[in-house]
């Protein structure tokens, strides 16, 4: 497959580019992440945050985060603004339900991202009583590959048990996310069939970018041919229509655009997506580990920061450097995902350049 967009796809990209520029101009906040803890009950090999059981940063009190929610409430439609709790592992906190109830009372839908290790039937029922709207569970292949990545002997069994519980919850939006690497790559077709057999309706695939612990693991970095084969697998699976599969939101993919995910590529960080990090920093997508923080809730008004300090996310001309300097695709990708830039603005990973002609 030629990686360059066809004429028809370029027309679509041009139209979507106009839509994106309007999104930037309006910068409506539709997703707010709360990095509610840096503690985690496992120590994954690929963790970009380098989380562990005991974190140097104390958990932020729920009341402090709710002050942020009250600051944004007059400026957004709560029904159209999703609050997502992440970490670390959100479920190591015992007061998630307290936060959830307050979000539900304020009419914000809320969800969380979890490794599933602590998601018992009792905890799921408790979360749903607190208004849980959505949940994502990580499952990274079959038992050997998953436990290798997660570095916990019970991780696969617990995550699988969580997923089987979720298959019976018709009122809950949920999906499974898989980080593809050299360990689980050969099993993707069989793993897809397994997920379908246990009733998983939605599946997302990510590749692992070299940040945090992942930068030290050679088994995480796919060759250009392997990366392209993952895109081909996703495209072919989508055409089959047995499971709703999307490649992650990161990265411009040339002629694969709209064939491996539902929409054209768009980095929403700082445009529609913000986050409150564990130390109170106001940032965009919580996957951004370089210091692109724009303020802090303990000294700044969140909406003032959101409206006036996110210029690096909304005007990406600064990213037109290195491999991006003369790239004809820059008008569509604007230097790829913000989380793929280091503190000096250097791009760590270009998806488009990695697509090979196989």
PDB file of N, CA and C in Angstrom, residues 13-27 266-267 271-272 311 313-317 330-334:
ATOM      1  N   UNK A  13      -8.762  15.043   3.783  1.00  0.00           N
ATOM      2  CA  UNK A  13      -7.828  15.632   4.737  1.00  0.00           C
ATOM      3  C   UNK A  13      -7.916  17.154   4.736  1.00  0.00           C
ATOM      4  N   UNK A  14      -8.071  17.738   3.568  1.00  0.00           N
ATOM      5  CA  UNK A  14      -8.191  19.196   3.486  1.00  0.00           C
ATOM      6  C   UNK A  14      -9.452  19.677   4.192  1.00  0.00           C
ATOM      7  N   UNK A  15     -10.549  18.972   3.987  1.00  0.00           N
ATOM      8  CA  UNK A  15     -11.792  19.339   4.660  1.00  0.00           C
ATOM      9  C   UNK A  15     -11.643  19.189   6.168  1.00  0.00           C
ATOM     10  N   UNK A  16     -11.055  18.079   6.593  1.00  0.00           N
ATOM     11  CA  UNK A  16     -10.899  17.854   8.029  1.00  0.00           C
ATOM     12  C   UNK A  16      -9.935  18.864   8.630  1.00  0.00           C
ATOM     13  N   UNK A  17      -8.952  19.303   7.855  1.00  0.00           N
ATOM     14  CA  UNK A  17      -8.013  20.323   8.353  1.00  0.00           C
ATOM     15  C   UNK A  17      -8.757  21.605   8.708  1.00  0.00           C
ATOM     16  N   UNK A  18      -9.732  21.973   7.904  1.00  0.00           N
ATOM     17  CA  UNK A  18     -10.537  23.156   8.203  1.00  0.00           C
ATOM     18  C   UNK A  18     -11.339  22.960   9.484  1.00  0.00           C
ATOM     19  N   UNK A  19     -11.864  21.753   9.640  1.00  0.00           N
ATOM     20  CA  UNK A  19     -12.618  21.448  10.863  1.00  0.00           C
ATOM     21  C   UNK A  19     -11.701  21.545  12.075  1.00  0.00           C
ATOM     22  N   UNK A  20     -10.490  21.004  11.934  1.00  0.00           N
ATOM     23  CA  UNK A  20      -9.532  21.054  13.049  1.00  0.00           C
ATOM     24  C   UNK A  20      -9.175  22.493  13.403  1.00  0.00           C
ATOM     25  N   UNK A  21      -8.949  23.322  12.399  1.00  0.00           N
ATOM     26  CA  UNK A  21      -8.592  24.710  12.691  1.00  0.00           C
ATOM     27  C   UNK A  21      -9.730  25.418  13.419  1.00  0.00           C
ATOM     28  N   UNK A  22     -10.955  25.078  13.076  1.00  0.00           N
ATOM     29  CA  UNK A  22     -12.090  25.660  13.790  1.00  0.00           C
ATOM     30  C   UNK A  22     -12.152  25.139  15.222  1.00  0.00           C
ATOM     31  N   UNK A  23     -11.836  23.840  15.408  1.00  0.00           N
ATOM     32  CA  UNK A  23     -11.770  23.281  16.762  1.00  0.00           C
ATOM     33  C   UNK A  23     -10.727  24.001  17.603  1.00  0.00           C
ATOM     34  N   UNK A  24      -9.598  24.316  16.978  1.00  0.00           N
ATOM     35  CA  UNK A  24      -8.543  25.051  17.689  1.00  0.00           C
ATOM     36  C   UNK A  24      -9.047  26.430  18.095  1.00  0.00           C
ATOM     37  N   UNK A  25      -9.720  27.098  17.175  1.00  0.00           N
ATOM     38  CA  UNK A  25     -10.219  28.443  17.464  1.00  0.00           C
ATOM     39  C   UNK A  25     -11.218  28.430  18.624  1.00  0.00           C
ATOM     40  N   UNK A  26     -12.103  27.434  18.633  1.00  0.00           N
ATOM     41  CA  UNK A  26     -13.123  27.351  19.681  1.00  0.00           C
ATOM     42  C   UNK A  26     -12.576  26.756  20.974  1.00  0.00           C
ATOM     43  N   UNK A  27     -11.616  25.840  20.851  1.00  0.00           N
ATOM     44  CA  UNK A  27     -11.012  25.085  21.957  1.00  0.00           C
ATOM     45  C   UNK A  27     -12.021  24.748  23.073  1.00  0.00           C
ATOM     46  N   UNK A 266      -6.112  13.609  14.473  1.00  0.00           N
ATOM     47  CA  UNK A 266      -6.165  14.944  15.072  1.00  0.00           C
ATOM     48  C   UNK A 266      -5.638  14.838  16.489  1.00  0.00           C
ATOM     49  N   UNK A 267      -4.657  15.656  16.835  1.00  0.00           N
ATOM     50  CA  UNK A 267      -4.180  15.686  18.211  1.00  0.00           C
ATOM     51  C   UNK A 267      -5.065  16.649  18.996  1.00  0.00           C
ATOM     52  N   UNK A 271      -6.498  21.215  22.781  1.00  0.00           N
ATOM     53  CA  UNK A 271      -7.539  21.739  21.902  1.00  0.00           C
ATOM     54  C   UNK A 271      -8.915  21.412  22.476  1.00  0.00           C
ATOM     55  N   UNK A 272      -9.131  20.134  22.772  1.00  0.00           N
ATOM     56  CA  UNK A 272     -10.354  19.701  23.446  1.00  0.00           C
ATOM     57  C   UNK A 272     -10.063  18.916  24.717  1.00  0.00           C
ATOM     58  N   UNK A 311      -1.154  28.073  23.967  1.00  0.00           N
ATOM     59  CA  UNK A 311      -0.677  28.395  22.632  1.00  0.00           C
ATOM     60  C   UNK A 311       0.249  27.327  22.038  1.00  0.00           C
ATOM     61  N   UNK A 313       0.062  24.252  22.140  1.00  0.00           N
ATOM     62  CA  UNK A 313      -0.749  23.145  21.656  1.00  0.00           C
ATOM     63  C   UNK A 313      -1.610  23.560  20.462  1.00  0.00           C
ATOM     64  N   UNK A 314      -1.945  24.837  20.388  1.00  0.00           N
ATOM     65  CA  UNK A 314      -2.903  25.295  19.384  1.00  0.00           C
ATOM     66  C   UNK A 314      -2.243  25.932  18.170  1.00  0.00           C
ATOM     67  N   UNK A 315      -1.011  26.333  18.317  1.00  0.00           N
ATOM     68  CA  UNK A 315      -0.232  26.820  17.178  1.00  0.00           C
ATOM     69  C   UNK A 315       1.039  25.982  17.128  1.00  0.00           C
ATOM     70  N   UNK A 316       1.061  25.039  16.214  1.00  0.00           N
ATOM     71  CA  UNK A 316       2.134  24.048  16.213  1.00  0.00           C
ATOM     72  C   UNK A 316       3.261  24.378  15.221  1.00  0.00           C
ATOM     73  N   UNK A 317       3.363  25.607  14.810  1.00  0.00           N
ATOM     74  CA  UNK A 317       4.430  25.971  13.878  1.00  0.00           C
ATOM     75  C   UNK A 317       5.809  25.700  14.458  1.00  0.00           C
ATOM     76  N   UNK A 330       2.979  17.920   6.845  1.00  0.00           N
ATOM     77  CA  UNK A 330       2.897  18.706   8.081  1.00  0.00           C
ATOM     78  C   UNK A 330       1.563  19.437   8.207  1.00  0.00           C
ATOM     79  N   UNK A 331       0.990  19.862   7.116  1.00  0.00           N
ATOM     80  CA  UNK A 331      -0.273  20.592   7.166  1.00  0.00           C
ATOM     81  C   UNK A 331      -1.392  19.740   7.756  1.00  0.00           C
ATOM     82  N   UNK A 332      -1.235  18.421   7.720  1.00  0.00           N
ATOM     83  CA  UNK A 332      -2.249  17.521   8.266  1.00  0.00           C
ATOM     84  C   UNK A 332      -1.895  17.004   9.662  1.00  0.00           C
ATOM     85  N   UNK A 333      -0.618  16.748   9.912  1.00  0.00           N
ATOM     86  CA  UNK A 333      -0.254  16.139  11.204  1.00  0.00           C
ATOM     87  C   UNK A 333       0.284  17.150  12.207  1.00  0.00           C
ATOM     88  N   UNK A 334       0.792  18.302  11.729  1.00  0.00           N
ATOM     89  CA  UNK A 334       1.331  19.349  12.598  1.00  0.00           C
ATOM     90  C   UNK A 334       2.359  18.822  13.591  1.00  0.00           C
TER      91      UNK A 334
END
